Amino acid sequence: QKEVEQDPGPLSVPEGAIVSLNCTYSNSAFQYFMWYRQYSRKGPELLMYTYSSGNKEDGRFTAQVDKSSKYISLFIRDSQPSDSATYLCAMQSTNAGKSTFGDGTTLTVKP
Amino acid sequence: SAVISQKPSRDICQRGTSLTIQCQVDSQVTMMFWYRQQPGQSLTLIATANQGSEATYESGFVIDKFPISRPNLTFSTLTVSNMSPEDSSIYLCSVEGMGPNSYEQYFGPGTRLTVT
């Protein structure tokens, strides 16, 4: 069993929809939870970061962490075609730079 | 933040040959990571490269197949040796963030390798 499982997708939504991307994990030592966005033919870039449990909002993006359920989510409100990308969840047990990544969910937002 | 460049951006190679991928960072970093990403699959860590010491390889990856050099704090190379079609993948180098942001990783644009 993988340490991090991500909803596989692909996901296709109309512009303006609310998108929910989800990951579960098994390692209770994970403390740092990240979401990376990867455009086609580019490397991943950090989108959101949360330490421990709780919510974090940044514009149209909200990251949620529920450590009791070992479940994290990324919500995108008012999705735009420019949000079309692969989204990877990532986790670390310490602030040490090397993360464990989910397999990624490919999102397409149609105009 | 760190800006990372990789060379080559893509290559098509014959089986049995070797390819060396270069990774250049615009700032000095302690740890550099090499990943493989196959289509529709996650990032798989190959090895961690610290300057001045031998790279640390993850399970399933060996130095003879993926030798790594780390001659200074801004540069590293990964060689894919004796290639087979199964080595066709995207290879990414990555560095950790600085100071309190070391949870973050910065990635290069990747090297797209096709082995025929």
Short mmCIF file of C-alpha atoms in Angstrom, two decimals, chain A residues 4 9 18 21 23-24 35 70 78 84 88-90 92 101:
data_model
loop_
_atom_site.label_atom_id
_atom_site.label_comp_id
_atom_site.label_asym_id
_atom_site.label_seq_id
_atom_site.Cartn_x
_atom_site.Cartn_y
_atom_site.Cartn_z
CA VAL A 4 -0.06 8.59 -0.08
CA GLY A 9 -8.97 11.48 -12.09
CA ILE A 18 -16.00 24.15 -7.69
CA LEU A 21 -9.06 17.27 -5.11
CA CYS A 23 -5.55 12.61 -0.89
CA THR A 24 -5.37 10.10 1.93
CA TRP A 35 -0.24 20.91 -3.04
CA LYS A 70 -5.57 11.24 7.45
CA ASP A 78 -14.73 29.59 -9.69
CA SER A 84 -6.08 23.11 -16.13
CA LEU A 88 -0.01 16.66 -6.81
CA CYS A 89 -0.40 16.36 -3.07
CA ALA A 90 2.83 16.02 -1.09
CA GLN A 92 6.61 15.44 4.92
CA PHE A 101 4.04 12.67 -3.46
#
